[in-house]
Each structure stands twice: as structure tokens, then as C-alpha cells.
Coordinates of C-alpha atoms and ligand atoms in Angstrom, one line a residue:
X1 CA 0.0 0.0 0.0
X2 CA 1.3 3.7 -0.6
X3 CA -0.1 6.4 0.9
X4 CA 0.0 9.6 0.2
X5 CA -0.2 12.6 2.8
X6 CA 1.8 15.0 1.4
X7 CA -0.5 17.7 -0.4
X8 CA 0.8 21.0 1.5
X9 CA 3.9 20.0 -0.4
X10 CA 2.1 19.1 -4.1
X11 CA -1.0 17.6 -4.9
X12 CA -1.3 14.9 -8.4
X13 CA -2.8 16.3 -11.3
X14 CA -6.8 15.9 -11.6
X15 CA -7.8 13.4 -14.5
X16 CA -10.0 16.3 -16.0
X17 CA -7.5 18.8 -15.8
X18 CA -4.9 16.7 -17.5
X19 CA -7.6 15.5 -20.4
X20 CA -8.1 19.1 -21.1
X21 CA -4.2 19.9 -20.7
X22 CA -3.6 17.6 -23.8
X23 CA -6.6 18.7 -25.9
X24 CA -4.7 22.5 -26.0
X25 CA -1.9 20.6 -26.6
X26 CA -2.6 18.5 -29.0
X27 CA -4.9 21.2 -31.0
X28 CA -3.4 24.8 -30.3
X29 CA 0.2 25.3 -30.6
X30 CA 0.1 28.9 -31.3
X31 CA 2.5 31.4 -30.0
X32 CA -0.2 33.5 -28.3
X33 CA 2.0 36.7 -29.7
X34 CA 1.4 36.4 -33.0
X35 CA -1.2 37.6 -34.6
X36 CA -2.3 34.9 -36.9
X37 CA -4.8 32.7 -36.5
X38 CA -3.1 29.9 -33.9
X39 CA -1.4 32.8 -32.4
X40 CA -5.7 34.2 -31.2
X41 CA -6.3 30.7 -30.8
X42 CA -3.8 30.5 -28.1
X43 CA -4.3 34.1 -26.6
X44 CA -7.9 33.5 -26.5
X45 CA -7.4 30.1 -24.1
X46 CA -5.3 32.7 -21.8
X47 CA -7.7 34.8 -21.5
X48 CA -10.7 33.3 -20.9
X49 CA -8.4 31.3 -18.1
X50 CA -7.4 34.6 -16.8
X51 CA -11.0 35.8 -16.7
X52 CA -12.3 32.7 -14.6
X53 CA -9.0 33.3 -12.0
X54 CA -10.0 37.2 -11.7
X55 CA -13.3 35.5 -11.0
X56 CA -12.8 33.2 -8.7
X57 CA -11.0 36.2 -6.5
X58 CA -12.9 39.1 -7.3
X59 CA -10.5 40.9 -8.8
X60 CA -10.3 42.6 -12.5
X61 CA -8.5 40.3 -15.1
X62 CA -6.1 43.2 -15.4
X63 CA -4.9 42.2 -11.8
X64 CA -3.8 39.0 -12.8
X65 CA -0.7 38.2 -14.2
X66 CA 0.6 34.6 -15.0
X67 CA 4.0 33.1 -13.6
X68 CA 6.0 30.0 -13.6
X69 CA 5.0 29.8 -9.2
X70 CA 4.1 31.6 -6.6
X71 CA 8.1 31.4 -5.8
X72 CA 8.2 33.7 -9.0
X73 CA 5.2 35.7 -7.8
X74 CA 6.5 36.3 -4.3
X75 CA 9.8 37.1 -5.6
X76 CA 8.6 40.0 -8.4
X77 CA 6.3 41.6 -5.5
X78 CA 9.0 41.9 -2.6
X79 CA 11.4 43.2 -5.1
X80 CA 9.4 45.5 -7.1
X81 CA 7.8 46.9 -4.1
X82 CA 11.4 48.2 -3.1
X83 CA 12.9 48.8 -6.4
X84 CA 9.5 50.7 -8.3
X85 CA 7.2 51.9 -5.0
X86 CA 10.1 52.8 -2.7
X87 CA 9.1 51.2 0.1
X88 CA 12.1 50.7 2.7
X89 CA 11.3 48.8 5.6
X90 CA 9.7 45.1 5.3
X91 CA 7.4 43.9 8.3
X92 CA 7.3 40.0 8.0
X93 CA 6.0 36.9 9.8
X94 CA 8.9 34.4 10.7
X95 CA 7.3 31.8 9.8
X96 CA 6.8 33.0 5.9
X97 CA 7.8 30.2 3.1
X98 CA 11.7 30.5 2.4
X99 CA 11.2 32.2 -1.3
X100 CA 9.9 34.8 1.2
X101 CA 12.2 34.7 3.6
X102 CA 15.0 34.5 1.2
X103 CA 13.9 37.4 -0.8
X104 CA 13.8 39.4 1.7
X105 CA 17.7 38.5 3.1
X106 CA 18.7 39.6 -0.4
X107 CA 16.8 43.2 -0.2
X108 CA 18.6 43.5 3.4
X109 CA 21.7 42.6 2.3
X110 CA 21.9 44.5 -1.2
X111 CA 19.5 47.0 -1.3
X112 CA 19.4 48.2 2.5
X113 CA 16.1 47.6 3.3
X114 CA 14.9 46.8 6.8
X115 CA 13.3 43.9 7.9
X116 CA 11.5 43.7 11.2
X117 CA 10.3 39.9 11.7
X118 CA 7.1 39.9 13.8
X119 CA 6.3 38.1 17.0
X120 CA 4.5 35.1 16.8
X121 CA 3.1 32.6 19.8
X122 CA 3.4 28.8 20.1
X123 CA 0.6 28.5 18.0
X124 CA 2.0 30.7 15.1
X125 CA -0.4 33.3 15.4
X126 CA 1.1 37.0 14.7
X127 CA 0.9 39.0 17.5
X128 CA -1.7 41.5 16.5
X129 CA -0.9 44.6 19.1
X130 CA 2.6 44.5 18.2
X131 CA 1.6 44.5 14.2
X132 CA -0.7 47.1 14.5
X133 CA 2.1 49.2 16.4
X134 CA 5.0 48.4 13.7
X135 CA 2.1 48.7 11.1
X136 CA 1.6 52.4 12.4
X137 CA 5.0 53.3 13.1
X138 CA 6.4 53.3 9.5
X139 CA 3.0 53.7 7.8
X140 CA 3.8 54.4 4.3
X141 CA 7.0 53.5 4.1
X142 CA 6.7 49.9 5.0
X143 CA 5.1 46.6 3.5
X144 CA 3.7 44.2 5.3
X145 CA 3.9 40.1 4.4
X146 CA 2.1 37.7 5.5
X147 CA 1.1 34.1 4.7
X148 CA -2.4 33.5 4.7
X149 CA -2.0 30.0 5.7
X150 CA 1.6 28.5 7.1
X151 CA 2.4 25.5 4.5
X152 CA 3.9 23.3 7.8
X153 CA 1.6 23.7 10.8
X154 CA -1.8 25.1 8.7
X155 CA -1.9 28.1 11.2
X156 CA -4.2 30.9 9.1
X157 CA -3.7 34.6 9.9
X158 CA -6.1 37.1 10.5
X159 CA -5.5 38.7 7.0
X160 CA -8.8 40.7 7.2
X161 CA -7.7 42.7 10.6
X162 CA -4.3 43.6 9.2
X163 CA -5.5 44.3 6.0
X164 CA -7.5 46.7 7.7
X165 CA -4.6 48.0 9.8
X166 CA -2.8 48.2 6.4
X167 CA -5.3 50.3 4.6
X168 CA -5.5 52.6 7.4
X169 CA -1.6 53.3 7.9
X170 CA -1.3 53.9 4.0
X171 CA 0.8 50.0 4.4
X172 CA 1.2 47.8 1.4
X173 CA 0.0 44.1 1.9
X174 CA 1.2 41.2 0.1
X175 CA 0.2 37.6 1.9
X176 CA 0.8 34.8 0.2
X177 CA -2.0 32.8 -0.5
X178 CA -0.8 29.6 -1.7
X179 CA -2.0 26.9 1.4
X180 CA -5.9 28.9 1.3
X181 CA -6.7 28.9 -2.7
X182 CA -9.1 26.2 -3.4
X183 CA -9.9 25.4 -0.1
X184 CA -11.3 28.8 1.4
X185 CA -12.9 31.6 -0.4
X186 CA -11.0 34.3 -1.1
X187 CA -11.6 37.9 -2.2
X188 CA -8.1 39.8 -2.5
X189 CA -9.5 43.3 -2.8
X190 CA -11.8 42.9 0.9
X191 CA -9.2 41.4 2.5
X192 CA -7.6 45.0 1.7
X193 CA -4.3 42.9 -0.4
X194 CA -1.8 45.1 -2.3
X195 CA -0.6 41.7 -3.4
X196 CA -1.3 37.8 -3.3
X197 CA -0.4 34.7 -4.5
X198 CA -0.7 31.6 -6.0
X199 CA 0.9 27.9 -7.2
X200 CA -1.5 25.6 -9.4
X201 CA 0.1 22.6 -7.9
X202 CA -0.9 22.8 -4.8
X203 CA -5.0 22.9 -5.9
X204 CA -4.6 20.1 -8.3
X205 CA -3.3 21.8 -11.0
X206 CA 0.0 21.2 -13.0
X207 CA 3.3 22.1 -11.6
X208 CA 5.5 25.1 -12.8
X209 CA 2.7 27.8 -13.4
X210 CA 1.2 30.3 -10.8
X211 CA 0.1 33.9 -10.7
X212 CA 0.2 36.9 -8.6
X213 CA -2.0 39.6 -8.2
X214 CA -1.6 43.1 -8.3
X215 CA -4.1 45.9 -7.2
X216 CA -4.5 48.2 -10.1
X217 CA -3.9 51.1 -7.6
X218 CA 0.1 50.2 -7.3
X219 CA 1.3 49.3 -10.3
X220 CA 5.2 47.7 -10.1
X221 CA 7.7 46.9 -13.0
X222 CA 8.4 44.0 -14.2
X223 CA 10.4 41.3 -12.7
X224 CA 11.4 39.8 -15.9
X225 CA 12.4 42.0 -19.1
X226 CA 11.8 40.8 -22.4
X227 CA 8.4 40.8 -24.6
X228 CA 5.5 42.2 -24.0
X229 CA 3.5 39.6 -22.9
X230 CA 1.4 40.2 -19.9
X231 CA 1.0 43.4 -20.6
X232 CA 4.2 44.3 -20.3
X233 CA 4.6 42.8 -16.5
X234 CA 6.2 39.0 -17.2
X235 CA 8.0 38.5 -20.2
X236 CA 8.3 35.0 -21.9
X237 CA 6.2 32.9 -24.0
X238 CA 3.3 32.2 -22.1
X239 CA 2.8 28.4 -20.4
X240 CA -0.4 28.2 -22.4
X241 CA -1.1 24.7 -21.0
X242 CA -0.3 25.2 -17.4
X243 CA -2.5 28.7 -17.5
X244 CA -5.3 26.5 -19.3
X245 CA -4.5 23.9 -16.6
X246 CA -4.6 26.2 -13.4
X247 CA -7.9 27.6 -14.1
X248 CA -9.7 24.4 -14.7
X249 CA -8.4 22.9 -11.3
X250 CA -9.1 26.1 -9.4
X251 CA -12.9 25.8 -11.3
X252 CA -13.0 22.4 -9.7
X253 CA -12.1 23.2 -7.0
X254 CA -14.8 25.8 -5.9
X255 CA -17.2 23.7 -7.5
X256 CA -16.1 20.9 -4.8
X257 CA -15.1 23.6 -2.0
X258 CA -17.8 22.8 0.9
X259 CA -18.2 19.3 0.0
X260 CA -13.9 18.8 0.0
X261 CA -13.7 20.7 3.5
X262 CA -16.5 18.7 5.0
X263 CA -14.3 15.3 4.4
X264 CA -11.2 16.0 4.6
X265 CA -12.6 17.8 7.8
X266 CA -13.4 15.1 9.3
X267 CA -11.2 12.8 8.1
X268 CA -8.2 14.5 9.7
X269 CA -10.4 14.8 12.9
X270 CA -10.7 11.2 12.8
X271 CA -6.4 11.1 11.8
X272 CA -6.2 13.2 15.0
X273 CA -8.4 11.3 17.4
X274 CA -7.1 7.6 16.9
X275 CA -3.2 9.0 17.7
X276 CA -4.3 10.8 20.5
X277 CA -6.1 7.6 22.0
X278 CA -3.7 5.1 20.8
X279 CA 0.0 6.8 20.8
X280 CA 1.3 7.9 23.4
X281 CA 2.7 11.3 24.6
X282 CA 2.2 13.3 21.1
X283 CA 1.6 17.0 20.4
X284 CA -0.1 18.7 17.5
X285 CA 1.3 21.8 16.5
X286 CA -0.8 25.0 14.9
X287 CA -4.0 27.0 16.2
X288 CA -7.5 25.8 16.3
X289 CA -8.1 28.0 13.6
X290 CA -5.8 26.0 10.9
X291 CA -5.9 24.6 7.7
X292 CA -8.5 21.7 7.7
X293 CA -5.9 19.2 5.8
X294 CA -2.9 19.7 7.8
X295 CA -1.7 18.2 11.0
X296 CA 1.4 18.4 11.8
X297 CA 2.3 15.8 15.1
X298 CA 5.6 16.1 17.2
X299 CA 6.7 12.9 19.2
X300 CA 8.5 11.6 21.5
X301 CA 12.2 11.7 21.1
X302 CA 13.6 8.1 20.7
X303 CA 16.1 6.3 18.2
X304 CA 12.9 5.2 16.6
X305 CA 11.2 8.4 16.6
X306 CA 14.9 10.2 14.2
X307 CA 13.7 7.2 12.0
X308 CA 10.4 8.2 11.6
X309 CA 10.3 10.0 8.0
X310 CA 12.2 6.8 6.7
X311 CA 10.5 4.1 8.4
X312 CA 7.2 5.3 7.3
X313 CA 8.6 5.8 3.2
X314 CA 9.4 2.0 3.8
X315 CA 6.0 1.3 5.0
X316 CA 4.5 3.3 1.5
X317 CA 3.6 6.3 3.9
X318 CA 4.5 9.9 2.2
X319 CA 4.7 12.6 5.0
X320 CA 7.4 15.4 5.1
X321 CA 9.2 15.5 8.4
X322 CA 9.3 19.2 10.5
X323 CA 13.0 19.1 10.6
X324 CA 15.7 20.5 8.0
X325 CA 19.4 19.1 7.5
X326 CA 21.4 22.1 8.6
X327 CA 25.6 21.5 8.4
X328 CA 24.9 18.1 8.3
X329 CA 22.6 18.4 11.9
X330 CA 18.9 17.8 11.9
X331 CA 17.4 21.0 13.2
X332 CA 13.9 21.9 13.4
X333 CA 12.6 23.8 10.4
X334 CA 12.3 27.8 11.2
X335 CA 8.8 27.4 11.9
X336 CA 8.8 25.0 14.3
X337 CA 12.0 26.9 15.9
X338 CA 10.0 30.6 15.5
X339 CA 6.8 28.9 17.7
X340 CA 8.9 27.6 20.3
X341 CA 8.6 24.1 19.4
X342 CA 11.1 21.5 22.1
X343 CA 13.5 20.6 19.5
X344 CA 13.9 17.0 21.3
X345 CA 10.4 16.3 19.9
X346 CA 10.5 14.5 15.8
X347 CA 7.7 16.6 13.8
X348 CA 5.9 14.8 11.1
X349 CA 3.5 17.2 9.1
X350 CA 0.8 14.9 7.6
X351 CA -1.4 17.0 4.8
X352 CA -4.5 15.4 3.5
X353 CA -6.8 16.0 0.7
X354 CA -10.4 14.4 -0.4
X355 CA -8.0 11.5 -2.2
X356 CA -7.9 10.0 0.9
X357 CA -9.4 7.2 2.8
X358 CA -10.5 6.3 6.0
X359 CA -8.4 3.1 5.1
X360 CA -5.3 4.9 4.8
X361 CA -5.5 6.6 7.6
X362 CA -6.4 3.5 9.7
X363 CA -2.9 2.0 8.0
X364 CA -1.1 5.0 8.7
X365 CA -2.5 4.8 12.4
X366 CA -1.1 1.3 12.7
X367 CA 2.1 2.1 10.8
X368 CA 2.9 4.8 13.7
X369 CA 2.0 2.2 16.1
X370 CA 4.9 0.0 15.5
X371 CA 7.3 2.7 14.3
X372 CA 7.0 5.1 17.7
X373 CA 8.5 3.9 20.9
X374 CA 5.2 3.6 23.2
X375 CA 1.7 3.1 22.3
X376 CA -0.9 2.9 24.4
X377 CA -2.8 0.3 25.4
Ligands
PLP401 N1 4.5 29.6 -0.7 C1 4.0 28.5 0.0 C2 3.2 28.8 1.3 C3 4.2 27.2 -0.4 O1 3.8 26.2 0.3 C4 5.0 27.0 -1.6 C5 5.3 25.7 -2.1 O2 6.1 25.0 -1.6 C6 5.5 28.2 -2.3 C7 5.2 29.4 -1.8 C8 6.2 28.0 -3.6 O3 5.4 27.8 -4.6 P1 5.9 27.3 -6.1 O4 6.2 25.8 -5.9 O5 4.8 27.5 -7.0 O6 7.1 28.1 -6.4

């Protein structure tokens, strides 16, 4: 048996969206620049993608621009935001994906911006006193990132409050909106954004295509120079059948929003309630108020417990383990280390989708049995 309970990290490709993938394939191999007719052909499949996406959000379709990830999308918008709107000091949650955290090293280091990590408790949440007081402090000066939802422990932000706080202290907002699309609603210009993004591969869509969006109030340069496709914003030929791909799973997955959350709901519930009666001495990391699908379990330190990740891959159980290899030490990843976590502790982060099966989780259950030092009962 292999199970898979991985889908914070990727998620396979829907049936439907592949079968529709190939047909643009297969029939339309136009350069969307040109002006003939496969050139319209292929423009014409952009756009009516990029209309559902502005859609799905809220947004106008000039708001939307495609990218190869939401690495690429979080990349242009912390960049751009220093280099075209000026802004100089960066207010960030610790606990932000590393093409965040990474980007915003670089503008420290090489373009002298400063970047003020927020405090967050031992359930991830941003301290909201302390945001609102930083938030005020540099006003218009600053930018303000933060994740939606945490990819490791599922913790969601209150976007909407410091969206507000935002707005009102003339703060840009970019939160990156990977870990929510598909699963919540979302509607970028109430939640007061500047900025969001978005990975098709994590809603079921094909990997290497994403988009960001860009209130039409503060406009950026590009991040990539070249044609003018996009509008000018992200030159490169197009990724016609990743774009094509994208908005069909993100159709899909509105369509199957409530009735997706209600399982998997539960079915992590149920995940949650037979290791809390059966294993012994665990602890679930993240906030009530967390991502439906992702539960992320620390236990007890043991020799069995370091060989947790690849006991379980032998067993044909997929689950991404909490810690990083740092110098050759396994350390606990920087969000685990930003909540406080007891680094003695081995974090599994188990993500689950409406694939899934009571019968794999029952598996899994008895897997962990064997492969943790004590059980109970
Ligand atoms: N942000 C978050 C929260 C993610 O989980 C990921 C994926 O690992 C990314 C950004 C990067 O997305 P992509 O794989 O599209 O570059």
C-alpha cells in the first residue's frame, strides 16, 4: 500500500484537468503573440483562463498576471515593491515560506532595506498589538507580508484585521495565498491585499505555473524584461497549458469547495483522534483556527522516533518531516524553531486531501504504532 499525505507539499494532477491539458496541446500550438490565426487561438485560451481566476477572487482580469510559481510571484512583489514603490522597511511573519524569507535577506543585504520579523506565539499566530504598532510606526514606508496559511503547521492569519490596519496606515500588503486557494474563499480586494499569490500545484493543477496579483492602484515593474507579454509585467512565451491547466483545477475546486472541506474535515479529525487515543505522549502543533488538511504531530524523542520519516517511506507512507538538514545536523525547520517548538520532539506534518481514505488513515495509524516507541494500550 502507498499512501499519500503530502499535499501541503504538491498535490497529483486531476484526471479532468490533465484531459483538457492535452486537448490544448494536442490542438493549439500557437505562440499567443502572434497575430495569426493559432497565435488568437492560443491568446484566446489565456484569457478566458485569466478571466475565470480574476473571478474566482474578485479581482479585474487586469490584476492577474501569470507566472512560472508563486516562488516567482512572491519574488517579483518583494522586489518590485522596493525597487519601483520605494518602500524601505519590510514587516514580515517568521514563519513565511523560504522564497519569502530568502527574498527578503537579499533586499537587506543588497539594497538596504529593513526587515523587522514579527512576533508570533506557540501557535503561530502573529501578534496582533505589536503589528498594528509596527504597522503604524512606518505607515507608508513599509510593506507588510504575510502568509495566509503556514504550508507546515496550517496556522491561518487574520489577514482581514491587518488588511484593515494596512489600509488605514497607508501599508502595502502582500500575503501569500498559496496553502488557502481552493480550499477557502477568497476575495483579494476585501481582504484590503496590495498583493497575493498563487501555485497551481498545490490545488490540483499542473506544476510550474502560478500567478500573482496586483491591485491596479500600485502598479510595479516587471520582474522579468523581455516581450511584451502580460502586458508588459512577465516577459516570456506564455505556459499556455499550465494557464489552461490552473484555471480548470481552481474551477474544480470551488465547485467541490464545501463538499472537500467537509471530508477531509473530518477525516483529519478522525487522523487526529485515533493518535491521540492510541499513541502515546504526542503534540499537534498549529492553532485551532488552521488549515482543515494539515496536521502536523511532534513525538517523542527516541532512536525510533529520528527514523520516523524513513520508516514510514518504507511502509509506503508519504509525509514530510518538520526538521531540516542544517551543516549536516537535523534541526527543526524555522517554523517550528519561531513557535517555540522543544527541538527534542520529531515533527511529522501529515497533509491530506479528499483522495484520501479512512483506510489509509487506519494504515497509517497502525504504521505509527509500530514505528514510535510507546503506544498505548
Ligand atoms: N508559498 C508557500 C506557502 C508554499 O507552500 C509554496 C510551495 O512549496 C510556495 C510558496 C512556492 O510555490 P511554487 O512551488 O509555485 O514556487
Amino acid at each position: 500500500m502507498r499512501v499519500y499525505l503530502d499535499h501541503a507539499a504538491t498535490t497529483p494532477l486531476l484526471p479532468e484537468v490533465k484531459k483538457e491539458m492535452i486537448q490544448i496541446m494536442e490542438e493549439c500550438y500557437g505562440n499567443p503573440s502572434s497575430i495569426h490565426h493559432f497565435g488568437r487561438q492560443a491568446k484566446t485560451h489565456i484569457e478566458t483562463a485569466r478571466k475565470k481566476i480574476a473571478q474566482a477572487f474578485q479581482v479585474s482580469i487586469g490584476e492577474i498576471f501569470f507566472t512560472s510559481g508563486a516562488t516567482e510571484a512572491n519574488n517579483m512583489v518583494l522586489i518590485q515593491s522596493v525597487e519601483t514603490l520605494g518602500k524601505n522597511v519590510i514587516l514580515y511573519s517568521p514563519i513565511e515560506h523560504h522564497c519569502v524569507l530568502h527574498t527578503i535577506q537579499y533586499l537587506q543585504k543588497y539594497k538596504g532595506v529593513q526587515a523587522i520579523s514579527l512576533t508570533v506565539n506557540e501557535r503561530g499566530e502573529i501578534d496582533m498589538d505589536e503589528a498594528e504598532s509596527l504597522i503604524h510606526k512606518y505607515g507608508d514606508q513599509a510593506i507588510l507580508v504575510a502568509m495566509y496559511a503556514n504550508n507546515e503547521i496550517g496556522v491561518i492569519q487574520d489577514i482581514q484585521t491587518l488588511g484593515v490596519i494596512c489600509k488605514r496606515n497607508g501599508t502595502l500588503f502582500h500575503s501569500d495565498t498559496v496553502q488557502m486557494i481552493g480550499k477557502y474563499p477568497l476575495e483579494f480586494e476585501k481582504l484590503h491585499l496590495t498583493f497575493a499569490s498563487g501555485s497551481a500545484h498545490k490545488f490540483f493543477g499542473p506544476k510550474g505555473v502560478g500567478f500573482v496579483y496586483i491591485n491596479s492602484q500600485h502598479p510595479i515593474h516587471p520582474f522579468i524584461h523581455g516581450g511584451s507579454q502580460e502586458r508588459n509585467m512577465r516577459a516570456g512565451t506564455e505556459n499556455i497549458y499550465g494557464i489552461v491547466g490552473m484555471a480548470s483545477a481552481l474551477e474544480i475546486a470551488i465547485k467541490e469547495m464545501v463538499a472537500r472541506h467537509a471530508y477531509v474535515s473530518e477525516l483529519k479529525n478522525y487522523f487526529k483522534e485515533r493518535l491521540q487515543n492510541e499513541l502515546d505522549d504526542i503534540v499537534f502543533n498549529g492553532s485551532p483556527n488552521s488549515l482543515y488538511n494539515i496536521l502536523s504531530v511532534s513525538f517523542p524523542q527516541s532512536e525510533k522516533a529520528n527514523l520516523l520519516v524513513m520508516n514510514m517511506d518504507i511502509a509506503g507512507i508519504c509525509a514530510s518531516s518538520g526538521s531540516a538538514c542544517s551543516s549536516g545536523v537535523e534541526e527543526d525547520s524555522h517554523v517550528l524553531k519561531a513557535i517555540g517548538h522543544n527541538p527534542k520532539r520529531k515533527t511529522i506534518r501529515f497533509s491530506l486531501s479528499h483522495l484520501n481514505t479512512y483506510d489509509e488513515i487506519d494504515y497509517t495509524v497502525e504504521k505509527l504504532k509500530s514505528m514510535t516507541p510507546a503506544s498505548v494500550g
